[in-house]
Amino acid sequence: MQKTVRNKPVDWRKIMRIGLLQWILAVSLAAGSYAKETAAQSVLSKDLTLTLRNVSLKQALNEIQARANTRFVYSSRVSVKENVTIEVKNQKLSKVLDQLLAPRGINYKLIDNQIVLAKTRVSREESVIPELEEKLQQYVLPTEIRVRGTVSSSDGQGTLPGVSIVVKGTSQGTTTDSEGKYEITVPNVESALVFSYVGYISQEIVVGTHTAINVTLQADNKALSELVVVGYGTQKRVNLTGAVSQVQAKDLENRPLNNMSQILQGMVPNLNITFSTGQPGKGGALNVRGETSISGSAPPLVLIDGIPGDLNRINPGDVESVSVLKDAAASAIYGARGAFGVILVTTKSAKNGKTSVSYSNNFGWSKPTIHTNFMTNGYEYVRINDEAFTRATGNSYTRYSEEDYKEIEARRFDKTENPARPWVVVKNVNGKDIYNYYGNYDWWNTIFDMKQPSQQHNLNLSGGYRQGKLLFVGFAVFERWHHAHQYRQFQVVHPAQ
């Protein structure tokens, strides 16, 4: 049986429509490409009139950039500090650049209306070969580079979520997601990324031309094995989840102050210590995480070897370490008393070995940086107060007469009593003897001393044997605030184990 197949008639109108669209598209693309190339070449064809004498190459490029309405792009490898002199009139930009750049071994190429400069030794004719365009691009500093990658652990824990990634020298950064992946944009190829994570050693990597950077962080075993005092004992930092700051004895030795409040001020983050007076022996007010936190103005709980105590009554030389527990997770073991933070002070203990004796002292002077400029002239003091009181109330403050004021004025410059002008004068008024005081004594300098001496002495005797251990500590502080107020503190500790 023979089967007959009939061909469908050709729709020439449809074919012509498709062909016409393709032809229009091709012409449009060709015209766009030609227009782009023509626009780019027109930049180098611009005529310039320029006169520059003994200016840096950078200044010359900036001047050309402004006049030709173009932009120069170059890396730090291209030196633009050399002084140049150029004088042209109605010259094309290409010839101006040849005259300016060629003698200095600098090549240029026009890319997207930008003139790219590179420190090369090839001629300009060779540089326009398309094969070299990719090579020239390595000298161009991109405006932005997007970098992606994954951060993992070297100890087989897999990827690390929450790793902090920061562009060095800026506040720009990001963190890894739950799968350890990240994505960040850096300004240029010279940017460096800093990878940091709790319990791991930070890494710094220069981006360069890489767009994919995978990082493996090494565990910081030393930091994780450090012992931190928490609760009623110690714990390794690797197992610690609460916010705890610690200060060691070696950190305290560099601050020869007389009380712990002064020493800890500024050493522990979020531990605020304020002083309302400069009186010797007065400690500062303690606050954890600020007045606006949950703590408010309430002080933290201070425990010295597990016993509540006063931070300012302990010898700084006896302190082994200070731990500040700042959040609920760290201070929960103390219940309601630890709601406003906890400060744990661990003192030194005796060790087995030969008996050792140590003595140290500090001597110093202090003076107020700011104080009231008190009026020490009796006449002016009385006159001003009396005038102010009279204007406010209509009555005299001192009830002095003009004769009294003359007596006071006569003694205004007497720093000590003059027998001819005694400070106390007895007058008979209405048959009664009245004592009038006309003194001009400087009570401010009498009571207060601008140079306040202080001294601190520490004596330590320690040793240990199989039968027990001995620790003897002597501590003394002497400070003077003013002539009538001296502060002394003594402490003797003699525990045996």
Short mmCIF file of C-alpha atoms in Angstrom, two decimals:
data_model
loop_
_atom_site.label_atom_id
_atom_site.label_comp_id
_atom_site.label_asym_id
_atom_site.label_seq_id
_atom_site.Cartn_x
_atom_site.Cartn_y
_atom_site.Cartn_z
CA MET A 1 0.00 0.00 0.00
CA GLN A 2 1.50 3.31 -1.01
CA LYS A 3 1.19 6.27 1.37
CA THR A 4 1.12 9.74 -0.02
CA VAL A 5 2.69 12.57 2.03
CA ARG A 6 1.72 16.12 1.20
CA ASN A 7 3.98 19.01 2.11
CA LYS A 8 2.41 21.99 3.82
CA PRO A 9 2.60 25.19 1.85
CA VAL A 10 5.46 27.54 2.90
CA ASP A 11 4.35 30.70 4.70
CA TRP A 12 6.73 33.17 3.08
CA ARG A 13 5.17 36.11 4.93
CA LYS A 14 6.09 34.61 8.32
CA ILE A 15 9.64 33.91 7.16
CA MET A 16 9.99 37.47 5.91
CA ARG A 17 8.70 38.85 9.23
CA ILE A 18 11.27 36.79 11.20
CA GLY A 19 14.06 37.75 8.83
CA LEU A 20 13.14 41.41 9.03
CA LEU A 21 13.22 41.35 12.86
CA GLN A 22 16.62 39.65 12.85
CA TRP A 23 17.95 42.21 10.39
CA ILE A 24 16.67 45.13 12.51
CA LEU A 25 18.21 43.61 15.68
CA ALA A 26 21.56 43.06 14.01
CA VAL A 27 21.64 46.61 12.66
CA SER A 28 20.74 48.00 16.12
CA LEU A 29 23.52 46.07 17.87
CA ALA A 30 26.04 47.04 15.25
CA ALA A 31 24.99 50.67 15.49
CA GLY A 32 25.20 50.58 19.30
CA SER A 33 28.66 49.01 19.22
CA TYR A 34 29.82 51.52 16.64
CA ALA A 35 28.34 54.39 18.63
CA LYS A 36 30.05 53.20 21.82
CA GLU A 37 33.40 52.83 20.08
CA THR A 38 32.98 56.19 18.37
CA ALA A 39 32.08 57.88 21.67
CA ALA A 40 35.10 56.34 23.38
CA GLN A 41 37.49 57.32 20.59
CA SER A 42 36.06 60.83 20.59
CA VAL A 43 37.51 61.32 24.09
CA LEU A 44 41.06 60.85 22.80
CA SER A 45 40.27 63.14 19.85
CA LYS A 46 39.37 66.13 21.99
CA ASP A 47 41.55 69.21 21.50
CA LEU A 48 43.28 70.58 24.57
CA THR A 49 45.16 73.79 25.30
CA LEU A 50 47.23 73.34 28.42
CA THR A 51 50.08 75.15 30.18
CA LEU A 52 51.46 73.56 33.35
CA ARG A 53 54.87 74.24 34.85
CA ASN A 54 56.61 72.26 37.58
CA VAL A 55 53.50 70.55 38.95
CA SER A 56 53.08 66.94 40.03
CA LEU A 57 51.88 64.38 37.50
CA LYS A 58 48.81 63.85 39.69
CA GLN A 59 47.89 67.55 39.43
CA ALA A 60 48.38 67.44 35.67
CA LEU A 61 46.11 64.39 35.33
CA ASN A 62 43.44 66.06 37.47
CA GLU A 63 43.57 69.15 35.24
CA ILE A 64 43.28 67.06 32.06
CA GLN A 65 40.49 65.00 33.63
CA ALA A 66 38.45 68.14 34.31
CA ARG A 67 38.98 69.68 30.88
CA ALA A 68 38.43 66.50 28.82
CA ASN A 69 35.46 65.33 30.90
CA THR A 70 36.98 61.89 31.42
CA ARG A 71 38.43 59.89 34.29
CA PHE A 72 41.87 58.41 34.96
CA VAL A 73 42.09 55.07 36.78
CA TYR A 74 45.42 53.77 38.09
CA SER A 75 46.82 51.70 40.95
CA SER A 76 49.40 52.63 43.58
CA ARG A 77 52.08 51.06 41.36
CA VAL A 78 51.86 54.06 39.06
CA SER A 79 53.95 56.91 40.48
CA VAL A 80 52.25 60.28 40.07
CA LYS A 81 54.49 62.32 42.39
CA GLU A 82 57.06 63.33 39.73
CA ASN A 83 56.98 66.99 38.71
CA VAL A 84 56.16 67.69 35.05
CA THR A 85 56.03 70.66 32.69
CA ILE A 86 53.85 70.68 29.58
CA GLU A 87 52.64 73.36 27.17
CA VAL A 88 50.32 72.43 24.28
CA LYS A 89 47.85 74.34 22.12
CA ASN A 90 44.92 72.72 20.34
CA GLN A 91 46.48 69.26 20.60
CA LYS A 92 44.46 66.06 20.66
CA LEU A 93 44.23 64.32 24.04
CA SER A 94 46.01 61.24 22.69
CA LYS A 95 49.06 63.30 21.70
CA VAL A 96 49.04 65.11 25.04
CA LEU A 97 49.04 61.79 26.90
CA ASP A 98 51.81 60.43 24.67
CA GLN A 99 53.93 63.45 25.46
CA LEU A 100 53.17 63.32 29.17
CA LEU A 101 53.20 59.58 29.96
CA ALA A 102 55.42 57.79 27.45
CA PRO A 103 58.76 59.22 28.75
CA ARG A 104 57.84 57.96 32.22
CA GLY A 105 57.10 54.39 31.19
CA ILE A 106 53.37 54.72 31.75
CA ASN A 107 50.97 53.13 29.27
CA TYR A 108 47.30 54.07 28.86
CA LYS A 109 44.20 52.51 27.35
CA LEU A 110 40.66 53.79 26.90
CA ILE A 111 38.07 51.45 28.47
CA ASP A 112 34.43 52.51 28.81
CA ASN A 113 35.20 56.23 28.70
CA GLN A 114 37.87 55.72 31.39
CA ILE A 115 41.58 56.05 30.72
CA VAL A 116 43.41 53.21 32.49
CA LEU A 117 47.06 53.84 33.35
CA ALA A 118 49.55 51.03 33.96
CA LYS A 119 53.27 50.95 34.69
CA THR A 120 54.49 48.91 31.72
CA ARG A 121 57.32 48.96 29.26
CA VAL A 122 55.30 48.11 26.15
CA SER A 123 54.62 50.72 23.52
CA ARG A 124 51.21 52.29 23.07
CA GLU A 125 50.71 50.55 19.72
CA GLU A 126 51.25 47.14 21.32
CA SER A 127 49.03 47.94 24.29
CA VAL A 128 45.90 48.19 22.20
CA ILE A 129 46.16 44.55 21.14
CA PRO A 130 43.02 42.85 22.51
CA GLU A 131 45.06 40.00 24.03
CA LEU A 132 46.74 42.47 26.42
CA GLU A 133 43.49 44.02 27.63
CA GLU A 134 43.02 41.31 30.27
CA LYS A 135 46.58 41.83 31.49
CA LEU A 136 46.00 45.56 31.87
CA GLN A 137 42.93 44.95 34.02
CA GLN A 138 45.07 43.66 36.90
CA TYR A 139 46.39 47.17 37.43
CA VAL A 140 42.92 48.64 37.77
CA LEU A 141 41.47 48.97 41.25
CA PRO A 142 37.83 47.83 41.03
CA THR A 143 35.33 49.94 42.88
CA GLU A 144 33.88 46.84 44.59
CA ILE A 145 34.71 43.15 44.86
CA ARG A 146 32.19 40.62 46.15
CA VAL A 147 33.83 37.80 48.10
CA ARG A 148 32.13 34.54 49.08
CA GLY A 149 33.33 31.56 51.05
CA THR A 150 32.95 29.13 53.93
CA VAL A 151 34.55 29.16 57.40
CA SER A 152 35.27 25.83 59.05
CA SER A 153 37.08 24.51 62.13
CA SER A 154 40.43 22.75 62.09
CA ASP A 155 39.43 20.30 64.84
CA GLY A 156 36.81 18.49 62.76
CA GLN A 157 33.81 20.39 64.12
CA GLY A 158 32.68 21.25 60.60
CA THR A 159 31.57 24.70 59.53
CA LEU A 160 31.33 27.53 62.06
CA PRO A 161 28.17 29.68 62.25
CA GLY A 162 28.36 33.21 63.63
CA VAL A 163 31.99 33.89 62.72
CA SER A 164 32.67 37.65 62.65
CA ILE A 165 34.14 38.90 59.35
CA VAL A 166 35.26 42.54 59.19
CA VAL A 167 37.03 44.57 56.50
CA LYS A 168 40.20 45.68 58.29
CA GLY A 169 40.28 49.35 59.20
CA THR A 170 36.53 49.82 58.68
CA SER A 171 33.27 49.07 60.47
CA GLN A 172 31.99 47.09 57.48
CA GLY A 173 31.44 43.43 58.27
CA THR A 174 29.18 40.40 58.34
CA THR A 175 28.82 36.98 60.00
CA THR A 176 28.59 33.44 58.69
CA ASP A 177 25.18 31.80 58.44
CA SER A 178 24.09 28.49 59.98
CA GLU A 179 26.10 26.61 57.35
CA GLY A 180 29.27 28.65 57.85
CA LYS A 181 28.87 30.54 54.58
CA TYR A 182 29.41 34.26 54.13
CA GLU A 183 29.27 36.94 51.47
CA ILE A 184 30.81 40.41 51.74
CA THR A 185 31.73 43.31 49.47
CA VAL A 186 35.19 44.91 49.84
CA PRO A 187 36.33 48.26 48.40
CA ASN A 188 39.36 47.04 46.39
CA VAL A 189 41.95 44.30 45.90
CA GLU A 190 44.13 45.69 48.69
CA SER A 191 41.43 45.15 51.33
CA ALA A 192 42.01 42.61 54.10
CA LEU A 193 39.38 40.47 55.83
CA VAL A 194 39.68 39.66 59.55
CA PHE A 195 37.99 36.41 60.68
CA SER A 196 37.39 36.07 64.45
CA TYR A 197 35.44 33.62 66.59
CA VAL A 198 35.28 32.89 70.31
CA GLY A 199 37.82 30.22 71.24
CA TYR A 200 39.67 30.41 67.90
CA ILE A 201 42.73 32.29 66.69
CA SER A 202 41.82 35.23 64.47
CA GLN A 203 43.01 35.24 60.86
CA GLU A 204 43.70 38.12 58.50
CA ILE A 205 43.61 37.51 54.73
CA VAL A 206 44.27 39.99 51.91
CA VAL A 207 41.57 39.69 49.24
CA GLY A 208 43.70 40.39 46.17
CA THR A 209 41.98 39.17 43.01
CA HIS A 210 40.18 36.31 44.79
CA THR A 211 36.40 36.22 44.79
CA ALA A 212 36.13 32.95 46.75
CA ILE A 213 38.01 32.61 50.07
CA ASN A 214 37.50 29.55 52.28
CA VAL A 215 39.00 29.83 55.77
CA THR A 216 39.92 27.23 58.39
CA LEU A 217 40.23 28.64 61.93
CA GLN A 218 42.61 27.10 64.47
CA ALA A 219 41.34 26.52 68.02
CA ASP A 220 42.97 28.71 70.70
CA ASN A 221 43.62 25.98 73.25
CA LYS A 222 45.52 28.29 75.58
CA ALA A 223 42.58 30.67 76.04
CA LEU A 224 40.11 27.81 76.44
CA SER A 225 42.08 26.14 79.23
CA GLU A 226 42.36 29.31 81.31
CA LEU A 227 40.67 29.02 84.71
CA VAL A 228 38.00 31.57 85.60
CA VAL A 229 36.55 32.01 89.11
CA VAL A 230 32.76 31.58 89.00
CA GLY A 231 30.23 30.78 91.66
CA TYR A 232 31.87 28.99 94.57
CA GLY A 233 34.75 27.54 92.55
CA THR A 234 36.66 27.75 89.27
CA GLN A 235 35.77 26.74 85.74
CA LYS A 236 37.57 26.50 82.42
CA ARG A 237 36.80 29.31 80.03
CA VAL A 238 35.87 26.78 77.33
CA ASN A 239 32.88 25.71 79.46
CA LEU A 240 31.87 29.26 80.40
CA THR A 241 28.83 30.82 78.72
CA GLY A 242 28.16 33.84 80.97
CA ALA A 243 29.65 37.33 80.68
CA VAL A 244 32.70 37.28 82.98
CA SER A 245 35.70 39.63 83.06
CA GLN A 246 38.83 38.79 85.04
CA VAL A 247 41.82 40.79 86.30
CA GLN A 248 44.98 39.01 87.46
CA ALA A 249 47.48 40.06 90.15
CA LYS A 250 50.11 40.98 87.54
CA ASP A 251 47.68 43.54 86.10
CA LEU A 252 47.22 45.16 89.51
CA GLU A 253 50.94 45.52 90.20
CA ASN A 254 51.30 48.25 87.58
CA ARG A 255 48.84 50.53 89.37
CA PRO A 256 50.32 51.64 92.74
CA LEU A 257 47.10 52.96 94.30
CA ASN A 258 45.82 52.58 97.83
CA ASN A 259 42.41 50.96 97.34
CA MET A 260 40.84 48.49 94.94
CA SER A 261 38.20 50.91 93.66
CA GLN A 262 40.88 53.19 92.25
CA ILE A 263 42.83 50.26 90.80
CA LEU A 264 39.87 48.61 89.04
CA GLN A 265 38.59 51.87 87.55
CA GLY A 266 38.83 51.52 83.75
CA MET A 267 40.20 47.95 83.82
CA VAL A 268 36.97 45.94 83.56
CA PRO A 269 34.44 46.58 80.76
CA ASN A 270 30.97 47.56 82.03
CA LEU A 271 32.19 47.99 85.62
CA ASN A 272 31.50 51.67 86.39
CA ILE A 273 33.27 53.20 89.40
CA THR A 274 32.55 56.80 90.40
CA PHE A 275 33.97 58.88 93.25
CA SER A 276 31.90 61.58 94.92
CA THR A 277 34.73 62.87 97.12
CA GLY A 278 38.50 62.99 97.21
CA GLN A 279 38.58 62.29 100.93
CA PRO A 280 41.22 59.65 101.82
CA GLY A 281 39.88 56.21 102.54
CA LYS A 282 36.64 56.79 100.68
CA GLY A 283 35.92 54.16 98.06
CA GLY A 284 34.04 54.55 94.82
CA ALA A 285 30.44 53.63 94.06
CA LEU A 286 30.26 50.38 92.05
CA ASN A 287 27.79 49.70 89.25
CA VAL A 288 27.65 46.91 86.66
CA ARG A 289 26.47 47.76 83.13
CA GLY A 290 25.36 51.33 83.77
CA GLU A 291 22.57 53.25 85.47
CA THR A 292 20.06 52.44 82.70
CA SER A 293 20.59 48.68 82.92
CA ILE A 294 18.53 46.25 85.00
CA SER A 295 20.94 46.95 87.87
CA GLY A 296 20.01 50.62 88.00
CA SER A 297 21.97 52.30 90.76
CA ALA A 298 22.16 49.21 92.99
CA PRO A 299 25.69 48.04 93.87
CA PRO A 300 26.93 44.55 92.99
CA LEU A 301 27.58 41.81 95.52
CA VAL A 302 31.26 41.74 96.61
CA LEU A 303 32.63 38.41 97.87
CA ILE A 304 36.17 38.13 99.25
CA ASP A 305 37.14 34.46 99.30
CA GLY A 306 33.43 33.61 99.37
CA ILE A 307 32.58 36.00 102.21
CA PRO A 308 30.71 39.31 101.67
CA GLY A 309 33.04 42.22 102.28
CA ASP A 310 34.11 45.74 101.38
CA LEU A 311 36.25 45.99 98.27
CA ASN A 312 38.09 49.04 99.64
CA ARG A 313 39.10 47.38 102.93
CA ILE A 314 41.37 44.81 101.34
CA ASN A 315 45.07 45.21 100.62
CA PRO A 316 45.61 45.32 96.83
CA GLY A 317 48.83 43.37 97.34
CA ASP A 318 46.86 40.41 98.74
CA VAL A 319 44.65 40.03 95.67
CA GLU A 320 45.30 37.04 93.41
CA SER A 321 42.46 37.71 90.95
CA VAL A 322 39.20 39.63 90.54
CA SER A 323 36.27 38.24 88.54
CA VAL A 324 33.26 40.36 87.62
CA LEU A 325 30.07 38.42 86.79
CA LYS A 326 27.89 40.68 84.68
CA ASP A 327 24.87 38.74 83.44
CA ALA A 328 22.18 36.42 84.79
CA ALA A 329 23.84 33.27 83.46
CA ALA A 330 27.06 33.98 85.35
CA SER A 331 25.56 35.23 88.63
CA ALA A 332 22.46 33.00 88.85
CA ILE A 333 24.05 30.82 91.53
CA TYR A 334 23.90 33.74 93.99
CA GLY A 335 20.15 34.19 93.66
CA ALA A 336 18.59 37.55 94.47
CA ARG A 337 21.80 38.91 96.00
CA GLY A 338 23.56 38.54 92.67
CA ALA A 339 20.85 40.26 90.65
CA PHE A 340 22.97 43.40 90.26
CA GLY A 341 26.21 41.66 89.38
CA VAL A 342 28.86 39.94 91.47
CA ILE A 343 32.51 40.82 92.12
CA LEU A 344 34.60 37.85 93.28
CA VAL A 345 37.95 38.59 94.93
CA THR A 346 40.40 35.72 95.45
CA THR A 347 43.32 36.44 97.80
CA LYS A 348 46.77 34.93 97.71
CA SER A 349 47.56 31.79 99.71
CA ALA A 350 50.79 30.38 101.09
CA LYS A 351 52.68 27.70 99.17
CA ASN A 352 55.02 24.92 100.17
CA GLY A 353 58.69 25.82 100.18
CA LYS A 354 61.16 28.03 101.93
CA THR A 355 59.95 30.99 103.94
CA SER A 356 60.02 34.20 101.91
CA VAL A 357 59.77 37.80 103.07
CA SER A 358 58.87 40.71 100.82
CA TYR A 359 58.36 44.39 101.50
CA SER A 360 57.15 47.16 99.22
CA ASN A 361 56.13 50.75 99.65
CA ASN A 362 54.71 53.69 97.73
CA PHE A 363 55.22 57.35 98.54
CA GLY A 364 53.45 60.14 96.74
CA TRP A 365 51.79 63.50 96.80
CA SER A 366 48.55 64.63 95.27
CA LYS A 367 46.92 67.99 94.73
CA PRO A 368 43.47 69.02 93.54
CA THR A 369 43.32 69.85 89.84
CA ILE A 370 40.33 72.14 90.32
CA HIS A 371 39.25 74.00 93.45
CA THR A 372 37.17 77.03 94.32
CA ASN A 373 39.05 80.31 94.23
CA PHE A 374 37.99 81.44 97.68
CA MET A 375 38.12 85.11 98.61
CA THR A 376 40.68 85.58 101.40
CA ASN A 377 40.32 89.35 101.76
CA GLY A 378 38.04 90.03 104.73
CA TYR A 379 36.99 93.53 103.68
CA GLU A 380 35.86 92.56 100.17
CA TYR A 381 34.13 89.43 101.48
CA VAL A 382 32.05 91.38 104.02
CA ARG A 383 31.24 94.19 101.59
CA ILE A 384 29.99 91.87 98.82
CA ASN A 385 27.91 89.66 101.14
CA ASP A 386 26.40 92.62 102.95
CA GLU A 387 25.47 94.36 99.69
CA ALA A 388 23.91 91.21 98.22
CA PHE A 389 21.90 90.49 101.38
CA THR A 390 20.69 94.08 101.63
CA ARG A 391 19.49 94.11 98.01
CA ALA A 392 17.66 90.82 98.48
CA THR A 393 16.02 91.42 101.86
CA GLY A 394 16.40 95.12 102.61
CA ASN A 395 18.34 94.35 105.81
CA SER A 396 22.04 94.35 106.56
CA TYR A 397 23.74 90.97 106.84
CA THR A 398 26.55 92.00 109.19
CA ARG A 399 25.00 95.14 110.75
CA TYR A 400 28.40 96.80 110.39
CA SER A 401 28.56 100.56 110.45
CA GLU A 402 30.77 102.68 108.20
CA GLU A 403 33.21 102.95 111.11
CA ASP A 404 33.39 99.15 111.24
CA TYR A 405 34.09 98.98 107.52
CA LYS A 406 36.94 101.46 107.91
CA GLU A 407 38.45 99.30 110.66
CA ILE A 408 38.24 96.19 108.45
CA GLU A 409 39.66 98.01 105.43
CA ALA A 410 42.64 99.16 107.47
CA ARG A 411 43.50 95.50 108.14
CA ARG A 412 42.74 94.11 104.65
CA PHE A 413 46.39 93.35 103.84
CA ASP A 414 47.42 92.09 107.31
CA LYS A 415 48.18 88.37 106.97
CA THR A 416 49.07 88.26 110.68
CA GLU A 417 47.77 90.35 113.55
CA ASN A 418 49.43 93.75 113.90
CA PRO A 419 49.66 94.97 117.52
CA ALA A 420 48.75 98.46 116.33
CA ARG A 421 45.63 97.07 114.65
CA PRO A 422 44.31 94.20 116.79
CA TRP A 423 41.80 91.86 115.17
CA VAL A 424 39.48 91.91 118.21
CA VAL A 425 38.40 95.34 119.47
CA VAL A 426 36.26 95.91 122.57
CA LYS A 427 33.82 98.80 122.26
CA ASN A 428 31.37 100.16 124.79
CA VAL A 429 27.92 100.47 123.32
CA ASN A 430 25.11 101.69 125.54
CA GLY A 431 27.09 100.77 128.64
CA LYS A 432 27.94 97.28 127.40
CA ASP A 433 31.26 95.92 126.14
CA ILE A 434 30.87 94.60 122.60
CA TYR A 435 33.55 92.45 120.98
CA ASN A 436 34.07 93.41 117.33
CA TYR A 437 36.09 91.03 115.17
CA TYR A 438 38.03 92.70 112.34
CA GLY A 439 40.25 89.76 111.44
CA ASN A 440 41.64 89.03 107.99
CA TYR A 441 42.73 85.44 108.59
CA ASP A 442 43.19 83.07 105.60
CA TRP A 443 41.24 80.05 106.82
CA TRP A 444 41.40 78.24 103.45
CA ASN A 445 45.18 77.85 103.45
CA THR A 446 45.13 77.13 107.16
CA ILE A 447 42.77 74.17 106.91
CA PHE A 448 43.56 72.78 103.48
CA ASP A 449 46.93 71.68 102.21
CA MET A 450 47.45 71.90 98.44
CA LYS A 451 50.04 69.10 98.61
CA GLN A 452 48.56 65.99 100.17
CA PRO A 453 51.14 63.32 101.00
CA SER A 454 50.38 59.61 101.07
CA GLN A 455 52.35 56.46 101.75
CA GLN A 456 51.65 52.75 101.60
CA HIS A 457 53.63 49.87 103.12
CA ASN A 458 53.24 46.16 102.41
CA LEU A 459 54.97 43.37 104.32
CA ASN A 460 54.50 39.74 103.28
CA LEU A 461 55.85 36.66 105.04
CA SER A 462 54.93 33.24 103.64
CA GLY A 463 56.13 29.66 103.75
CA GLY A 464 54.91 26.10 104.01
CA TYR A 465 55.80 22.66 105.30
CA ARG A 466 54.16 19.28 105.33
CA GLN A 467 52.48 20.06 108.64
CA GLY A 468 50.92 23.30 107.43
CA LYS A 469 51.32 26.63 105.73
CA LEU A 470 51.90 30.12 107.07
CA LEU A 471 50.95 33.45 105.54
CA PHE A 472 51.51 36.75 107.33
CA VAL A 473 50.51 40.01 105.67
CA GLY A 474 50.92 43.53 106.99
CA PHE A 475 49.34 46.52 105.27
CA ALA A 476 49.39 50.20 106.24
CA VAL A 477 48.14 53.33 104.48
CA PHE A 478 48.70 56.94 105.57
CA GLU A 479 47.01 59.80 103.75
CA ARG A 480 46.33 63.43 104.64
CA TRP A 481 43.40 65.37 103.24
CA HIS A 482 43.85 68.61 105.19
CA HIS A 483 45.69 69.61 108.36
CA ALA A 484 42.85 68.52 110.61
CA HIS A 485 41.98 65.29 108.78
CA GLN A 486 44.43 62.41 108.46
CA TYR A 487 43.53 58.91 107.33
CA ARG A 488 45.24 55.75 108.55
CA GLN A 489 44.47 52.15 107.70
CA PHE A 490 46.16 49.07 109.12
CA GLN A 491 45.59 45.43 108.28
CA VAL A 492 47.30 42.37 109.69
CA VAL A 493 46.42 38.91 108.43
CA HIS A 494 47.92 35.81 109.98
CA PRO A 495 46.07 32.74 108.73
CA ALA A 496 47.52 29.27 109.18
CA GLN A 497 46.56 26.11 107.34
#
